mmCIF file of C-alpha atoms in Angstrom:
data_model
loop_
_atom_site.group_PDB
_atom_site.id
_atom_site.type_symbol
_atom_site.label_atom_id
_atom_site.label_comp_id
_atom_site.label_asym_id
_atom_site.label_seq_id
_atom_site.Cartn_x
_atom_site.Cartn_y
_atom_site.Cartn_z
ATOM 1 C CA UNK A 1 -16.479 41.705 -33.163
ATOM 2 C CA UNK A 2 -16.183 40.142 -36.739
ATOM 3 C CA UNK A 3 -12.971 42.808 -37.271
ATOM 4 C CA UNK A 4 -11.426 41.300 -33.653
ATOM 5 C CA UNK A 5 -11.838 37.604 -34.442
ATOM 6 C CA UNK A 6 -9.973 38.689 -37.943
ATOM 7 C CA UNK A 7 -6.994 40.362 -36.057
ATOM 8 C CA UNK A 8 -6.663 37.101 -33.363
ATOM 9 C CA UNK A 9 -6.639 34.838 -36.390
ATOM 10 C CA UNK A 10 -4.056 36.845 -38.377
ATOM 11 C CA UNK A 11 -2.059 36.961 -35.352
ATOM 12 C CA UNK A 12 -2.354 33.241 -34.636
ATOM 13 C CA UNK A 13 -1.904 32.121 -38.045
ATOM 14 C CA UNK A 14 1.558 34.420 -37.924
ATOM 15 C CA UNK A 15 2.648 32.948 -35.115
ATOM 16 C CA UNK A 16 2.207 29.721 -36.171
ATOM 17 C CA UNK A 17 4.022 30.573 -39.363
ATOM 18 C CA UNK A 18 6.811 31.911 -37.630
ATOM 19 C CA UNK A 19 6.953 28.712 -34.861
ATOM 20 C CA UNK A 20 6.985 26.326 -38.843
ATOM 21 C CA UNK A 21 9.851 29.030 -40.107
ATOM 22 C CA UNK A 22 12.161 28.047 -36.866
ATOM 23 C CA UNK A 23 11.945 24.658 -36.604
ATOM 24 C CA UNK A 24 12.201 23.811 -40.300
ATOM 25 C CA UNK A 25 15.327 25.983 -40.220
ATOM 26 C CA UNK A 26 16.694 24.361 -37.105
ATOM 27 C CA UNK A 27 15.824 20.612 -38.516
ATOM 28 C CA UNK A 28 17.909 21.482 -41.525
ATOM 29 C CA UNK A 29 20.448 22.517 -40.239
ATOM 30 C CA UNK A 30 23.376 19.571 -40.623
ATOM 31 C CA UNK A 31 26.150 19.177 -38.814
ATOM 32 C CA UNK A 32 29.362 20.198 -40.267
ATOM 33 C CA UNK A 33 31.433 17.960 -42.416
ATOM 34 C CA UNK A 34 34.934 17.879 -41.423
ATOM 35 C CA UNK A 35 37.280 15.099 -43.576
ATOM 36 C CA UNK A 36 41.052 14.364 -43.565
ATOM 37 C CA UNK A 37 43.470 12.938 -45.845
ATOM 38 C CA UNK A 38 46.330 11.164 -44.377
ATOM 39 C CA UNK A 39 49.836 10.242 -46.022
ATOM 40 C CA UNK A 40 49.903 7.209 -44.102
ATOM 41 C CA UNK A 41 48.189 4.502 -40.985
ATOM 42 C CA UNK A 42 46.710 5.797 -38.295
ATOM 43 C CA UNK A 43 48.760 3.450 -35.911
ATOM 44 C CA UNK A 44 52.311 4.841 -37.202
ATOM 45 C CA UNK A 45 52.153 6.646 -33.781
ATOM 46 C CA UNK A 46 53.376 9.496 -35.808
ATOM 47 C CA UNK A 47 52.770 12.482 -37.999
ATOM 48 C CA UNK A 48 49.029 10.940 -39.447
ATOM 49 C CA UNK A 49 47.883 9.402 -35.940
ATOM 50 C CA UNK A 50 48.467 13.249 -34.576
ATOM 51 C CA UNK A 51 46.077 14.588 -37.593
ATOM 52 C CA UNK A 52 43.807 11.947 -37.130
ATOM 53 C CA UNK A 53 43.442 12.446 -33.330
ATOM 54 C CA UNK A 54 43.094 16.361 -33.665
ATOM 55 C CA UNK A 55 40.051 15.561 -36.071
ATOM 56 C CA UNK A 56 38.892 12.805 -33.436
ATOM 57 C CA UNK A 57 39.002 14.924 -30.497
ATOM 58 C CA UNK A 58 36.776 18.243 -32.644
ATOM 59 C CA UNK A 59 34.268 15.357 -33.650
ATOM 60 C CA UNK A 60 34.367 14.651 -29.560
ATOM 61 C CA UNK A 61 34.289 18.511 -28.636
ATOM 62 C CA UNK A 62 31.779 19.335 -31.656
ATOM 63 C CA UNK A 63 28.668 18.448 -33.425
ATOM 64 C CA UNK A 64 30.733 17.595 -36.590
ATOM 65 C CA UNK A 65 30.040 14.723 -38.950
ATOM 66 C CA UNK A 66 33.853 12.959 -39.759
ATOM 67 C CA UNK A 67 35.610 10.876 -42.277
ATOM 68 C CA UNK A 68 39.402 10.068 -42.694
ATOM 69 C CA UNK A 69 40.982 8.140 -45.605
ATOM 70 C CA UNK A 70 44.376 7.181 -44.672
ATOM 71 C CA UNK A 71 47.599 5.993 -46.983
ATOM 72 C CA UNK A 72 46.912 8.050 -49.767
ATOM 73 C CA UNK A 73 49.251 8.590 -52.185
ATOM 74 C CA UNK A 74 49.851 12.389 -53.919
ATOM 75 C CA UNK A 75 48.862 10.773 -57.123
ATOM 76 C CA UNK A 76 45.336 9.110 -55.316
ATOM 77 C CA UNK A 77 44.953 12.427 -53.568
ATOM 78 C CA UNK A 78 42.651 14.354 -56.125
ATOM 79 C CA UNK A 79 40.545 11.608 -56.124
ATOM 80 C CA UNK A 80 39.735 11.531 -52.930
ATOM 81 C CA UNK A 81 39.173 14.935 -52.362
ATOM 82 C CA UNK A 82 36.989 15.094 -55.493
ATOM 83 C CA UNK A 83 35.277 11.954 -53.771
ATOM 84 C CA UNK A 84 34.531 14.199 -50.373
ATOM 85 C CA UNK A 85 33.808 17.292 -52.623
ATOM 86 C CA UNK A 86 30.996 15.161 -54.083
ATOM 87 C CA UNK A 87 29.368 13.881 -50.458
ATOM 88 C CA UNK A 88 29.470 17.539 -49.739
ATOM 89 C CA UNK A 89 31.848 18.174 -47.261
ATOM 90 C CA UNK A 90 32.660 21.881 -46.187
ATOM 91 C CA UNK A 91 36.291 21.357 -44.736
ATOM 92 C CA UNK A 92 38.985 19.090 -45.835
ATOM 93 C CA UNK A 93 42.085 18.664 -44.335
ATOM 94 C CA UNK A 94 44.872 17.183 -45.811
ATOM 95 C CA UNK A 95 47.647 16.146 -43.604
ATOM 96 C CA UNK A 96 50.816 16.412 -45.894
ATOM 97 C CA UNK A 97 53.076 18.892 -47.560
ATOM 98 C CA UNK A 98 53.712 16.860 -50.672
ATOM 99 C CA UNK A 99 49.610 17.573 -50.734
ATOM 100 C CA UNK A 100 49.701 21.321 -51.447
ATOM 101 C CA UNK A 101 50.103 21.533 -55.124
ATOM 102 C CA UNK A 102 47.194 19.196 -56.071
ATOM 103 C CA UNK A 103 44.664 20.394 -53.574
ATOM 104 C CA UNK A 104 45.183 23.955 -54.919
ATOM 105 C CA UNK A 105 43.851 22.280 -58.318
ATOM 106 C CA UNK A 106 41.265 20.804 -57.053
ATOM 107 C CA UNK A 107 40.357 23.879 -54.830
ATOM 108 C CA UNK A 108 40.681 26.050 -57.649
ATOM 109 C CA UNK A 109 37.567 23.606 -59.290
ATOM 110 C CA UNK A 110 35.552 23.645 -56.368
ATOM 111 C CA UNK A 111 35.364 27.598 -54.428
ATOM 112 C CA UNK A 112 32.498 26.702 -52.255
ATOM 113 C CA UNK A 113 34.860 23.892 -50.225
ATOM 114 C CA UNK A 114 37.072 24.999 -47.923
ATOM 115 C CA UNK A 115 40.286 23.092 -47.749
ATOM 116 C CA UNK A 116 43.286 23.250 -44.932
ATOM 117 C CA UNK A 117 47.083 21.703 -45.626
ATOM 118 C CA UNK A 118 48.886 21.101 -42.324
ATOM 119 C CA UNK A 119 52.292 21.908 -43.436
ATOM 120 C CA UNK A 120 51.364 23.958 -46.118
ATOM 121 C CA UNK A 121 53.436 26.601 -48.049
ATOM 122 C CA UNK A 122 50.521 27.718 -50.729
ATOM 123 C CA UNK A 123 47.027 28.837 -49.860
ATOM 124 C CA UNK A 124 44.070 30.071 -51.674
ATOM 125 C CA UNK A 125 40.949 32.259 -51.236
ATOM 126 C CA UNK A 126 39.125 28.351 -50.254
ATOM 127 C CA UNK A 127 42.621 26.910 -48.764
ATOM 128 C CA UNK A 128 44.334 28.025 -45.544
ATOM 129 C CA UNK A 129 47.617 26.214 -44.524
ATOM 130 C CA UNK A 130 49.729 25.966 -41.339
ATOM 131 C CA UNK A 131 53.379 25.507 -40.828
ATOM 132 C CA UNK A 132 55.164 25.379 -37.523
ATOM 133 C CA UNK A 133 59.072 26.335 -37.406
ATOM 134 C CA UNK A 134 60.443 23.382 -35.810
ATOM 135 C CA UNK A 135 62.981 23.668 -37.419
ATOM 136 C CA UNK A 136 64.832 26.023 -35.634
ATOM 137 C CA UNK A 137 64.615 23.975 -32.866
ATOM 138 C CA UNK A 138 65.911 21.169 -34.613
ATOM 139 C CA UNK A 139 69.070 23.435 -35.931
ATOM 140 C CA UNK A 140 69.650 24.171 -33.094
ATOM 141 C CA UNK A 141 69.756 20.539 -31.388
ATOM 142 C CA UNK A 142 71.688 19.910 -34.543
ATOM 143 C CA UNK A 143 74.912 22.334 -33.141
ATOM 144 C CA UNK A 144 74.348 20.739 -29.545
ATOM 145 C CA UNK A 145 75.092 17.680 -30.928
ATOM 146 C CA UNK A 146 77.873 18.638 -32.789
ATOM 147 C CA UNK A 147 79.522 20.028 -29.675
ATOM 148 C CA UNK A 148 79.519 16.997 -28.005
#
């Protein structure tokens, strides 16, 4: 009897472990931390509103945590992502070509970040960029026009 009270408290006493193990894990688990960096306003109706929106619409779509910082300049731009490195964000976006050289740097400092460039034309083991080919298109609207 005294061995079968032993094994029903070992057994509750796991179980209650295990239940403590899974919900501390779950309550610290944080939402990920998504920022951009944008070149210019938001309102320009342009270029930046389109990176702002995409990162609008994920924080919609997605448990994310966001923040945006918006007409920076290249030589303000390893500040700020220095500034988001030390909040602890995991992904930073920045939403400019003229961008790529100095968030390599700072990527270089900082390998457990992961950094994007939209336009990008350098990336890293921590940095993955995207490009589109537009231009084609526009060369070829280009000769259209030219025709006519």
């Amino acid at each position: 009897m005294k061995m079968k009270k032993s094994k029903v408290f070992l057994r509750v006493f796991v179980l209650a472990f295990a239940i403590l193990m899974i919900f501390s894990t779950l309550a610290m688990t944080a939402p990920l931390k998504i920022a951009i960096i944008l070149p210019h306003a938001i309102t320009s109706e342009g270029w930046t509103k389109s990176g702002f929106d995409g990162l609008m619409k994920a924080k919609e779509d997605f448990d994310i945590e966001t923040s945006y910082q918006e007409n920076v300049s290249e030589g303000e731009l390893k500040g700020a992502l220095r500034g988001y490195i030390a909040e602890g964000y995991d992904l930073i976006i920045v939403h400019e070509m003229g961008y790529n050289d100095p968030t390599l740097e700072v990527a270089e400092e900082s390998p457990d970040t992961m950094f994007a460039i939209t336009y990008g034309f350098k990336a890293a083991d921590n940095v993955a960029v995207t490009s589109g080919t537009n231009w084609q298109a526009n060369s070829l609207a280009g000769a259209v026009a030219g025709l006519m």
